[in-house]
Coordinates of C-alpha atoms and ligand atoms in Angstrom, one line a residue:
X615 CA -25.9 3.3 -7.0
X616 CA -24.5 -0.5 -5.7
X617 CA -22.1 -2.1 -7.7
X618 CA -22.7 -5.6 -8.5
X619 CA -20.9 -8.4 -6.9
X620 CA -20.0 -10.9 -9.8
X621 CA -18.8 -14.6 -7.6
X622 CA -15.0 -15.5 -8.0
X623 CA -14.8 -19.4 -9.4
X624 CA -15.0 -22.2 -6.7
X625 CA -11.5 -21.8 -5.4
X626 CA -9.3 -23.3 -2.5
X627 CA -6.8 -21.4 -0.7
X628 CA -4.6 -22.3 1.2
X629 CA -3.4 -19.6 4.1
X630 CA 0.2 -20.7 5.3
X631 CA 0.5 -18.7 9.0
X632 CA -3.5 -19.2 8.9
X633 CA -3.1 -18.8 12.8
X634 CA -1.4 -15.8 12.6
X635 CA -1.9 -11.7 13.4
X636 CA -2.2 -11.0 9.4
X637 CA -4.6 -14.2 8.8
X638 CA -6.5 -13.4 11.8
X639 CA -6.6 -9.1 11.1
X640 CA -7.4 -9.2 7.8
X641 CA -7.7 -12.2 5.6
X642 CA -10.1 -14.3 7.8
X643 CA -12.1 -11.6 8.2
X644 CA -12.3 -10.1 4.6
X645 CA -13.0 -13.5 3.2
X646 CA -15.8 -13.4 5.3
X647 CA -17.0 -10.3 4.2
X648 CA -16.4 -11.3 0.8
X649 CA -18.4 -14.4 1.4
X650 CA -21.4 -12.4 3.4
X651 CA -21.0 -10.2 0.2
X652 CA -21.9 -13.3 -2.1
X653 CA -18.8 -13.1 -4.0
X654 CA -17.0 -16.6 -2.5
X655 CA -19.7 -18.8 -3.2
X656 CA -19.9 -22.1 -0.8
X657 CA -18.3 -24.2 -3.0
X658 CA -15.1 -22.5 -2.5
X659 CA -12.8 -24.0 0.5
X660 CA -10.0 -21.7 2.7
X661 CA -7.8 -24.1 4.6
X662 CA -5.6 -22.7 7.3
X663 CA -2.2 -24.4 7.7
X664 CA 0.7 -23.5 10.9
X665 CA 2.7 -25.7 13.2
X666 CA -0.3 -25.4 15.6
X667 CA -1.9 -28.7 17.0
X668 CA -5.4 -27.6 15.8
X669 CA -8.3 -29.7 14.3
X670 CA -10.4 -27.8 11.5
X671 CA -12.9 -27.2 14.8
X672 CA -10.1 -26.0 16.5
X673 CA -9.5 -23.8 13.5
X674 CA -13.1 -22.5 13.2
X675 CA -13.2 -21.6 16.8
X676 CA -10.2 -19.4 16.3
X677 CA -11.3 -17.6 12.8
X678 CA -14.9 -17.3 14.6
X679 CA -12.7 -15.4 17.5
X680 CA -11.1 -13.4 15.2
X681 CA -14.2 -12.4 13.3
X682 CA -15.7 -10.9 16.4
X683 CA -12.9 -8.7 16.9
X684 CA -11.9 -7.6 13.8
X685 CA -15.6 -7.6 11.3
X686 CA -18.0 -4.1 12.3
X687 CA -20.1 -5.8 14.3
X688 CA -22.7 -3.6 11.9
X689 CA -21.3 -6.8 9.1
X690 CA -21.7 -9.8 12.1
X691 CA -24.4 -12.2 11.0
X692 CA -24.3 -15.8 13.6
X693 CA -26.3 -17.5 10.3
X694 CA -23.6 -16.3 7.7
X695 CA -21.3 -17.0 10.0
X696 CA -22.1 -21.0 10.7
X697 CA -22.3 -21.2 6.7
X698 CA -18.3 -19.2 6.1
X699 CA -17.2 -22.0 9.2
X700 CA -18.1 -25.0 7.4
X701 CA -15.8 -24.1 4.5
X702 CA -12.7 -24.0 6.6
X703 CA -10.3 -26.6 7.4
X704 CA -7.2 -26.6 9.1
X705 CA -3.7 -29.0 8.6
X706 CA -1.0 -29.0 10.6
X707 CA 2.3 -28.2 9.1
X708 CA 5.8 -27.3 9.7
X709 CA 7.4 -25.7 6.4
X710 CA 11.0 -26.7 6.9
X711 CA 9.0 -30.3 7.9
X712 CA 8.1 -33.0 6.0
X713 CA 4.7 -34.0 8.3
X714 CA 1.0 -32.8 6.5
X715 CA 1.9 -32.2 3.2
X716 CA 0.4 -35.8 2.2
X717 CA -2.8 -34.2 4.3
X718 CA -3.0 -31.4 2.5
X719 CA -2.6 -32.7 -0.7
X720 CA -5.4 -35.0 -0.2
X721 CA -7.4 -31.9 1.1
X722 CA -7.2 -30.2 -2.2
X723 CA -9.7 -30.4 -5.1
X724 CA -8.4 -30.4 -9.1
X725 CA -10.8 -28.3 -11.3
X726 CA -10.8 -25.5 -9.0
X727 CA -8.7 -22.0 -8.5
X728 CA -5.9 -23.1 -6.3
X729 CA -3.8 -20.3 -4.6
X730 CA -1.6 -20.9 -1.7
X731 CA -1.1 -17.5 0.7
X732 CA 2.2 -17.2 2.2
X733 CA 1.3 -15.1 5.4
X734 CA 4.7 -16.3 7.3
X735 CA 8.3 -14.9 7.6
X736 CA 10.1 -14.8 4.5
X737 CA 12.6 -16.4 5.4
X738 CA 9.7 -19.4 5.0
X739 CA 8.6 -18.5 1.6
X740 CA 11.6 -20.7 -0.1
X741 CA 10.9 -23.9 1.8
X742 CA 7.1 -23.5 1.3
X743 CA 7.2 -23.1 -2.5
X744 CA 9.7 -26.0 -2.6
X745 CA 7.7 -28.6 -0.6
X746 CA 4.4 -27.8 -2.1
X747 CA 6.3 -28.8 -5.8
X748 CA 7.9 -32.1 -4.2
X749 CA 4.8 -33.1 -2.7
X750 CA 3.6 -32.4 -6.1
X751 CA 1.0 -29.9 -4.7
X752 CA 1.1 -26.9 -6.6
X753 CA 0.6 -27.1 -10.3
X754 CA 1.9 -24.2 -13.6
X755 CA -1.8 -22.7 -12.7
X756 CA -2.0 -22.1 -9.5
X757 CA -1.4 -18.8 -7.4
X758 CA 1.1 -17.8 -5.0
X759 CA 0.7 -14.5 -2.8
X760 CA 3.6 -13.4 -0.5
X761 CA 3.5 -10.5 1.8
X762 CA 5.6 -7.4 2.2
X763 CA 8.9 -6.8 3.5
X764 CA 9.8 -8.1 -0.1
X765 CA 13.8 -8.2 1.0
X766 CA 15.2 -5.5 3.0
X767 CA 17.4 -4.6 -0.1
X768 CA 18.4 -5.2 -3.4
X769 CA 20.5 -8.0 -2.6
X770 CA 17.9 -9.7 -0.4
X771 CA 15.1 -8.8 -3.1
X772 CA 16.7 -10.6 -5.9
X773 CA 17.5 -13.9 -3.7
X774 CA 13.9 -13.8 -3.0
X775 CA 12.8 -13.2 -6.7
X776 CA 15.1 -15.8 -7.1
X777 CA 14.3 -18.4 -4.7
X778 CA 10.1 -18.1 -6.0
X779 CA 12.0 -18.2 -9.4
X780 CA 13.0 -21.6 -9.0
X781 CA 9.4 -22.8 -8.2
X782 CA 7.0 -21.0 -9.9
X783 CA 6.4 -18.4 -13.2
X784 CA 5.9 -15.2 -12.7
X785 CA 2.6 -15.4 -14.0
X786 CA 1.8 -17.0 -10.7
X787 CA 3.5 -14.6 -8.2
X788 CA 1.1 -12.1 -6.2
X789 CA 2.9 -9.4 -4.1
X790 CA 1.0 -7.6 -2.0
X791 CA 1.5 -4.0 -1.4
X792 CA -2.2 -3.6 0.3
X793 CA -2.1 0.3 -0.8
X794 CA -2.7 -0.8 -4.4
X795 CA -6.0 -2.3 -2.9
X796 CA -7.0 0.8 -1.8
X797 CA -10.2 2.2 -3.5
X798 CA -8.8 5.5 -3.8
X799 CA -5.3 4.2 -5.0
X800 CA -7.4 3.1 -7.9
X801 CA -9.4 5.6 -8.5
X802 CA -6.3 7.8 -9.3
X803 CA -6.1 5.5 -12.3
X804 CA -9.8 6.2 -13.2
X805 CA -9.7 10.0 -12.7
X806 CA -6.5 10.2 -14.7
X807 CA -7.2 7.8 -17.5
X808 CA -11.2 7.7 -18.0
X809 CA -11.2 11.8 -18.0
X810 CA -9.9 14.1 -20.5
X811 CA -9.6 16.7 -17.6
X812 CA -6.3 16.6 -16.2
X813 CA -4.4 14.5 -18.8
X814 CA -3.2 17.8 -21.0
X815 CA -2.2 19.4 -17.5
X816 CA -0.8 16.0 -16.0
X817 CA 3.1 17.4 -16.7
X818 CA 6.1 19.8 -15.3
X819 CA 5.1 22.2 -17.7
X820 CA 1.6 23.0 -15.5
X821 CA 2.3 21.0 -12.2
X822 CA 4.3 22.9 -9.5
X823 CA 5.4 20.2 -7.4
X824 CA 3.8 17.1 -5.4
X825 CA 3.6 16.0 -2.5
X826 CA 2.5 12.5 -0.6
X827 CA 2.4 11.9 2.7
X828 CA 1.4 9.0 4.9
X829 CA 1.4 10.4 8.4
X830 CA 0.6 8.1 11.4
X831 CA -0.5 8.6 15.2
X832 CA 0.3 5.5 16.5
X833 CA 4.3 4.7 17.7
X834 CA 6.3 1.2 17.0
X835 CA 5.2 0.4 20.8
X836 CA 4.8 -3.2 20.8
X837 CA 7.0 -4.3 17.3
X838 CA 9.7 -1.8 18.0
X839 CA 12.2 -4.4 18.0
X840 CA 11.3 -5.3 14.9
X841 CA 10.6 -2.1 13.7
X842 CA 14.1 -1.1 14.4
X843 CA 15.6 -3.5 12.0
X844 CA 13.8 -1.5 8.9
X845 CA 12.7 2.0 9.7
X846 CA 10.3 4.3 7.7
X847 CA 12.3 4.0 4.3
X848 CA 12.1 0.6 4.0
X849 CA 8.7 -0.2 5.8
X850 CA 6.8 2.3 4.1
X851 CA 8.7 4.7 1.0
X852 CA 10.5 1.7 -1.0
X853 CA 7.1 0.0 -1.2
X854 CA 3.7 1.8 -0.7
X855 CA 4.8 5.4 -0.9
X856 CA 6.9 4.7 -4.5
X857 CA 3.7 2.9 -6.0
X858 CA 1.7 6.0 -5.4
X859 CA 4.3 8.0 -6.8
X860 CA 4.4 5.6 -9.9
X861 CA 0.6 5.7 -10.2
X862 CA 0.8 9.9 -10.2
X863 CA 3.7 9.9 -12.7
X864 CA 2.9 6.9 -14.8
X865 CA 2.5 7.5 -18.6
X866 CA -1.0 5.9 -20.1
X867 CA -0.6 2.2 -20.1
X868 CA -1.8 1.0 -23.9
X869 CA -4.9 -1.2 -21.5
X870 CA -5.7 -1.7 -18.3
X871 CA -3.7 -5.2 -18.4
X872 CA -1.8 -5.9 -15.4
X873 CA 1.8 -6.3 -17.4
X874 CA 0.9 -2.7 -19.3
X875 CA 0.5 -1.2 -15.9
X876 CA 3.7 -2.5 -14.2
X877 CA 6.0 -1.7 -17.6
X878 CA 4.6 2.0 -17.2
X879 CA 5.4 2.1 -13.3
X880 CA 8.6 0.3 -13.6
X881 CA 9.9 3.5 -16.2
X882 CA 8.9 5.9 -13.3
X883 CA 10.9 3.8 -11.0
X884 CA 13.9 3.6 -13.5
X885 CA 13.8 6.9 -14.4
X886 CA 13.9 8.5 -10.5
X887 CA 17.0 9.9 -10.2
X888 CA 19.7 9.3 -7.3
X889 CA 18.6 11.3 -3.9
X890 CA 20.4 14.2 -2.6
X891 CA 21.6 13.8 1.4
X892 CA 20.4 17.7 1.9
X893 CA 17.2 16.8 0.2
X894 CA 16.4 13.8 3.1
X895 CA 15.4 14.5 6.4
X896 CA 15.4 11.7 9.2
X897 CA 13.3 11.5 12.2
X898 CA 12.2 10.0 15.7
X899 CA 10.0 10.9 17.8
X900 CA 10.4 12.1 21.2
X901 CA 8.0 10.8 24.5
X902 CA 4.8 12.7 25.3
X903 CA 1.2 12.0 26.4
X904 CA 2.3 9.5 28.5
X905 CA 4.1 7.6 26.0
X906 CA 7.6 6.6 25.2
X907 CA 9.5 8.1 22.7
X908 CA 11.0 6.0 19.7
X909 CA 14.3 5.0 21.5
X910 CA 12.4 3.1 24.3
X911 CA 9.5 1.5 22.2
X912 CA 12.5 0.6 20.1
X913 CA 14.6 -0.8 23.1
X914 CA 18.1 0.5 21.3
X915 CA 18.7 3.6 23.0
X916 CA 21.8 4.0 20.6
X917 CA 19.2 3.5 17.6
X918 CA 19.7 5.6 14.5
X919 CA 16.4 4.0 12.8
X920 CA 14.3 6.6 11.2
X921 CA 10.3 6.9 12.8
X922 CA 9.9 9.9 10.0
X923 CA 11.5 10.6 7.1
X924 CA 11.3 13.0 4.2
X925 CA 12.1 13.5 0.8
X926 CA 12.4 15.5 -2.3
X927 CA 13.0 13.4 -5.9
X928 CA 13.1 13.8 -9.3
X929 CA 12.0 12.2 -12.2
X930 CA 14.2 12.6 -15.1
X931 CA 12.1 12.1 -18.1
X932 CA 10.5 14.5 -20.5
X933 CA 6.9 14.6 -18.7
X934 CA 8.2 15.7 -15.1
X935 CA 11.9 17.3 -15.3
X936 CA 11.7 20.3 -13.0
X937 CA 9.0 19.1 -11.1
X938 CA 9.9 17.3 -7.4
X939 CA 8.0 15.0 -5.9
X940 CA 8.0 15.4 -2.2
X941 CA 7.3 12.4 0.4
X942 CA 6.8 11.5 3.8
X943 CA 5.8 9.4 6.2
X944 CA 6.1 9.2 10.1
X945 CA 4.7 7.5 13.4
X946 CA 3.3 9.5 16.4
X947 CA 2.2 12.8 13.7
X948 CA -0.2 15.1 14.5
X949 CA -3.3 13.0 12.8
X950 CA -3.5 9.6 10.9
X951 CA -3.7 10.9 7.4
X952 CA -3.2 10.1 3.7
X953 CA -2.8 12.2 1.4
X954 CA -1.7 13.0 -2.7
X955 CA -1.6 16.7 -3.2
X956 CA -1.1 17.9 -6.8
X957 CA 0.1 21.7 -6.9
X958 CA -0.4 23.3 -10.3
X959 CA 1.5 26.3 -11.5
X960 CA 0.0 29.5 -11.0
X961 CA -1.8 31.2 -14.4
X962 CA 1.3 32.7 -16.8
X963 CA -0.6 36.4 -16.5
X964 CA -3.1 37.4 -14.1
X965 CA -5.9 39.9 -15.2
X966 CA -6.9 40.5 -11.4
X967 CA -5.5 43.8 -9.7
X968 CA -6.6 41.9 -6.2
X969 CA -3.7 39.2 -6.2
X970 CA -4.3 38.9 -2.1
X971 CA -5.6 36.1 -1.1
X972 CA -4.4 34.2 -4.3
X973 CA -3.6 30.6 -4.0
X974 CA -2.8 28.0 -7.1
X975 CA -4.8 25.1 -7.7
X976 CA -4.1 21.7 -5.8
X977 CA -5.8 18.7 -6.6
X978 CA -5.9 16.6 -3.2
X979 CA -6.4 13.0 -3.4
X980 CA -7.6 11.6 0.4
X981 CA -6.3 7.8 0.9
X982 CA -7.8 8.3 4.6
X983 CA -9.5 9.5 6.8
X984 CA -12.9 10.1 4.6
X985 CA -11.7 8.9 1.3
X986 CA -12.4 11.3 -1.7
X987 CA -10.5 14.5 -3.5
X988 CA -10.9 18.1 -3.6
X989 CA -9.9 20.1 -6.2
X990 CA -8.8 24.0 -4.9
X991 CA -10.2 26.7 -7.1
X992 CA -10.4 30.2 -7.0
X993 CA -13.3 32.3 -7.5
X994 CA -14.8 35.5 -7.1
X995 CA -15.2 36.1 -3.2
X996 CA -19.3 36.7 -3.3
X997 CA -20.8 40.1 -2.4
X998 CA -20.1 43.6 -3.5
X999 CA -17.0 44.4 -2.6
X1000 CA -15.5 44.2 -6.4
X1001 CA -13.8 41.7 -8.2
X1002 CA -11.8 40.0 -5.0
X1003 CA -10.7 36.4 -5.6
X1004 CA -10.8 33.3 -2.8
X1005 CA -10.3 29.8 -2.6
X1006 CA -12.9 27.3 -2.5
X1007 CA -12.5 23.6 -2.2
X1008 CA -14.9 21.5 -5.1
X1009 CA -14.8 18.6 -2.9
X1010 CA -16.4 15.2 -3.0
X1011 CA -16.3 12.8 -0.2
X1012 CA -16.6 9.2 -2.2
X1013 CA -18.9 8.3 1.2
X1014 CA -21.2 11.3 0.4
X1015 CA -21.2 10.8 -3.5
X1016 CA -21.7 7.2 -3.8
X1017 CA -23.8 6.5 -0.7
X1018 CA -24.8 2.9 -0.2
X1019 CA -22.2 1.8 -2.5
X1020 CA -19.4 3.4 -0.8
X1021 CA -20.5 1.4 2.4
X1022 CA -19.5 -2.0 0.4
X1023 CA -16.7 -1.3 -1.0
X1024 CA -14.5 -3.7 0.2
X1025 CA -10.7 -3.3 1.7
X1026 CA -7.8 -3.5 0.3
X1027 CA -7.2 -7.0 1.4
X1028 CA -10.9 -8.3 0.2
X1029 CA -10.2 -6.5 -3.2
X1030 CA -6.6 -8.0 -3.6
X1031 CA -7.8 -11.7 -2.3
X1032 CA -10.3 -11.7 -5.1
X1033 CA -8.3 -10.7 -7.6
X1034 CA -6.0 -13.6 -7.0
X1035 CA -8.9 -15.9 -7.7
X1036 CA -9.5 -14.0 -10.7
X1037 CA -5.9 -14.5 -11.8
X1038 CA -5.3 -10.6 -12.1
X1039 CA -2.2 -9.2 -11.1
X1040 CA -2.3 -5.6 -12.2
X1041 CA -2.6 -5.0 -8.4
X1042 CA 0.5 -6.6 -7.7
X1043 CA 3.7 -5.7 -7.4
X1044 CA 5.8 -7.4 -10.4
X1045 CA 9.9 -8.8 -9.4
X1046 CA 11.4 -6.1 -11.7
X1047 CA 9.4 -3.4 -10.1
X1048 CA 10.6 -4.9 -6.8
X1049 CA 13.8 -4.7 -7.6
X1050 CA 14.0 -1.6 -9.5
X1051 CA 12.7 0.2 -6.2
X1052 CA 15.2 -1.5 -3.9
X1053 CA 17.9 -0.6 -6.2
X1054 CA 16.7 3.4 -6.0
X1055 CA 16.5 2.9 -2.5
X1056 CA 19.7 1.3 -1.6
X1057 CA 22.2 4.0 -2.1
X1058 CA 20.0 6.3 -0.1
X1059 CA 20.2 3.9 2.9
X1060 CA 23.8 3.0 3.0
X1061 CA 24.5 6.9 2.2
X1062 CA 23.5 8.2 5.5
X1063 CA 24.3 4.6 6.9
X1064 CA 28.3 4.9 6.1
X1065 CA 27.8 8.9 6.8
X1066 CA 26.6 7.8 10.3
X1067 CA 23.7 10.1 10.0
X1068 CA 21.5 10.9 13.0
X1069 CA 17.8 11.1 13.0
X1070 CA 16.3 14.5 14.2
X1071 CA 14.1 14.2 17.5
X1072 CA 10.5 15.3 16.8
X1073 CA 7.6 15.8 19.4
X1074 CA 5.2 13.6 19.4
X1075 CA 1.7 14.7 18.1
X1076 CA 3.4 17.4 15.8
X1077 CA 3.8 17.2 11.8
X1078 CA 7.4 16.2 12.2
X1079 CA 11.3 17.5 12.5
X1080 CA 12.2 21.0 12.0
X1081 CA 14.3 20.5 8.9
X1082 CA 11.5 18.9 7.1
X1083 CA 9.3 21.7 7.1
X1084 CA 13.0 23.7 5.6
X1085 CA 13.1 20.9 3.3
X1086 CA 10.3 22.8 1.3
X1087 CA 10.2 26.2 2.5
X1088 CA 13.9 26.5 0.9
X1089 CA 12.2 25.9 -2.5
X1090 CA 9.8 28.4 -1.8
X1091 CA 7.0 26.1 -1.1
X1092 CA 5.9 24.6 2.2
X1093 CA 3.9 20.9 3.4
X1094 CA 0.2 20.3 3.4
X1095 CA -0.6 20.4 7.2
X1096 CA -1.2 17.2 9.2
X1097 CA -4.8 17.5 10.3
Ligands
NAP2181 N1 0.6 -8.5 10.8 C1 0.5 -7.6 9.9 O1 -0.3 -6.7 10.0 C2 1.3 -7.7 8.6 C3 1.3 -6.6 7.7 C4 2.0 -6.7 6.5 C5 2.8 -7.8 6.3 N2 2.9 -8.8 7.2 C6 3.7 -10.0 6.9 O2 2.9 -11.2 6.9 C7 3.6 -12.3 7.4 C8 2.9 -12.9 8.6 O3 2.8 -11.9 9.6 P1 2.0 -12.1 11.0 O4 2.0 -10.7 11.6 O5 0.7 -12.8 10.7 O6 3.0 -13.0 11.8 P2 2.7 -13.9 13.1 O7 1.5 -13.4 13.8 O8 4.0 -14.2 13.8 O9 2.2 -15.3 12.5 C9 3.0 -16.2 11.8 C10 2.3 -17.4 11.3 O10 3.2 -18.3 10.7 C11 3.1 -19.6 11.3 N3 4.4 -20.2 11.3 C12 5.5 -19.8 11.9 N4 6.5 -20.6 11.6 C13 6.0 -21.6 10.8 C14 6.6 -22.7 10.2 N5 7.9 -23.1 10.4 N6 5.8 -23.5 9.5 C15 4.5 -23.2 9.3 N7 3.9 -22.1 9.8 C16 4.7 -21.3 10.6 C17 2.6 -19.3 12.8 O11 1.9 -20.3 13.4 P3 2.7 -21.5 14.2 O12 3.6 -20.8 15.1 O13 1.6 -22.2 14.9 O14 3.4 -22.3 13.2 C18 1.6 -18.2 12.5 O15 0.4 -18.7 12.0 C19 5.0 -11.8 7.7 O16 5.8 -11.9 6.6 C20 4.8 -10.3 7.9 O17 5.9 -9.5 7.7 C21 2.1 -8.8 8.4

């Protein structure tokens, strides 16, 4: 089974911070791939744009660099390669500046998709969308994509909703949250929506509890400076964990259309109720394996910037009231996982004198490593010894199910890029839902800010503080392990 590749329209994108770590990680190389693929056909043009003194040959040489490091070199092809080069160009511009915005206007084509990729600071994003409407660059068609943090609260979200506002509809606005990219992400769309299976169960009245959790092995080593201005609620919870959440709890949206999707995740958001202080738990991790610990990567040995943090919410609305939804995420945890584990309710009578051994049901959905789910069931433990029940995992690895195809599926940054050129934004995040989350999220940041709150230490390479792991097992339940 290999699923088509349809071609995107002839497009030209502009990547503002072309030169930079995100350009050169992931959306150089995906566009390649997509490319190689035969889904950008050569008609399309991607022109790299930063203060940098660079010809487009200068330009070439460093996307050519950056493919090399970052594409399998399974995917490296010289020929395919030499053909992707020839559609690049590079200007050289400075976006408080008024120099190469007459270059770059002559640069770009009419009767093709135009999108303009803001991979720079935010604090850029205001100046770029206003010169590229005085220079009469960007027209009420084209695209706009802007990259996470989306403010650092509500305050700074709305000025930026604001400042985009001024420029451009938002029709035209793409934020990226690269989870929603993720095949898996997706796919819990598909297995709730395109299956009658688990929609009658899909509510408090047969679903124990929840539980997400985005753990990490790597530490802040290297960004911790910047790290330390944001911290795991911000970087990670406000953003990628709440859109998995919203996906889980979402009712059916009437059609898969991107502004049906975001009204349906925008009620979860609106209907989370206000987080508990006992029901957070804060983190940083401690030095081990020859590694510092989270106050020297972050270089603020007085730092009170979460590494780890977790938490128990609520939804108040009639499908989940009663049933919490538990996250976390954390740097320097035991493995790099992610996870979505649904925990239904045990049977209402059990027929079986052997209750040892019994375990509910949990539907786990893998985001990484090895993406797939696995459904826990119980059964009748085989051999003669009576009727004795056990778990059993029915478990499908999407690599072991879909074979070749799995092998192509593209990342989340291939996937999102396309659907730019398509002009689809159910994978972005809309302003409201933006905002909506930051305004959830705010009161639980100044909270343990004005409370002074201290983050627990933690040992590297273990599932995270103490207090987390009472966080459940005082409700009666306890975490998924890290493995
Ligand atoms: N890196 C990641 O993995 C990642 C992940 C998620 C989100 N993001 C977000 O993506 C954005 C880019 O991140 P990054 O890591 O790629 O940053 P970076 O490595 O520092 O690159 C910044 C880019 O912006 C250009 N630039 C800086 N000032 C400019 C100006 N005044 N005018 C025009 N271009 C300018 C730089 O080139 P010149 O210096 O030559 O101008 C460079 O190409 C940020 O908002 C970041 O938060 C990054």
């Amino acid at each position: 089974m290999v699923s088509r590749v349809i071609p995107v329209e002839p497009f030209d994108l502009v990547i503002f911070g072309g030169t930079g770590d995100l350009a050169r990680r992931k959306i150089l190389p995906g566009l390649y791939r997509r490319f190689q693929a035969g889904q950008m056909t050569p008609d399309s043009r991607i022109i790299g744009a930063a203060r940098a003194d660079l010809d487009d040959n200068g330009f070439r040489a460093l996307v050519a660099e950056a493919i090399a490091e970052f594409v399998p070199a399974e995917r490296q092809d010289k020929a395919v390669l030499g053909e992707f080069l020839k559609q690049l160009h590079y200007v050289a511009i400075d976006a408080k500046g008024e120099g190469g915005w007459p270059q770059l206007k002559a640069l770009m084509r009419s009767g093709v998709v135009q999108a303009f990729y803001f991979s720079v600071a935010p604090a850029l994003f205001g100046d770029l969308a206003e010169r590229l409407r005085a220079h009469k660059i960007a027209g009420k068609n084209d695209r706009i994509v802007v990259e996470k943090p989306f403010g650092r609260d509500l305050a700074t979200a709305r000025e930026l909703n604001a400042t985009l506002a001024r420029h451009f509809d938002e029709s035209q606005i793409y934020r990226i949250d690269h989870y929603l990219g993720k095949e898996t992400v997706q796919n819990l769309m598909a297995v709730r929506f395109a299956n009658i299976l688990f929609e009658p169960l899909w509510k408090a009245e047969y679903i124990d509890h929840v539980q997400i959790t985005v753990a990490e092995t790597v530490g802040v080593d290297g960004r911790g400076a910047y790290y330390d201005t944001s911290g795991a609620m911000r970087d990670m919870v406000q953003n990628h964990l709440m859109q998995l959440l919203c996906l889980i709890a979402m009712e059916p949206p009437y059609h898969f259309d991107p502004n049906a999707v975001r009204d349906e995740k925008l009620k979860v958001i609106r209907a989370l109720d206000a987080v508990q202080p006992q029901d957070i738990v804060r983190g940083q991790y401690l030095a081990g394996d020859g590694q510092g610990g989270y106050l020297e990567h972050s270089e603020n040995p007085a730092s009170r910037t979460e590494s780890y943090i977790a938490l128990k919410c609520h939804i108040s609305n009639w499908r989940w009231k009663g049933t919490p939804f538990y996250l976390r995420t954390g740097k320097r945890l035991r493995a790099r996982t992610s996870e979505i584990a649904i925990t239904f309710k045990e049977p209402p009578h059990s027929i079986f004198d052997d209750a040892e051994g019994w375990r509910e049901n949990v539907l786990v959905i893998r985001l990484q490593p090895n993406e797939g789910m696995n459904l826990m069931m119980m059964i009748k433990e085989p051999g003669p010894g009576g009727m004795r029940l056990t778990q059993v995992p029915l478990d499908m690895s999407f690599a072991d199910a879909l074979g070749e195809a799995h092998q192509e599926t593209p990342d989340a940054y291939e996937r999102l890029i396309m659907d730019v050129i398509r002009g689809n934004q159910t994978l972005f995040m809309r302003g409201d839902e933006v905002e909506a989350a930051w305004a959830w999220a705010d009161p639980i940041i100044t909270g343990w800010e004005s409370r002074g709150d201290k983050p627990q230490a933690y040992d590297a390479g273990s599932s995270g503080p103490e207090d987390a792991l009472m966080l459940m097992h005082r409700d009666g339940r306890r975490w998924r392990d890290i493995r």
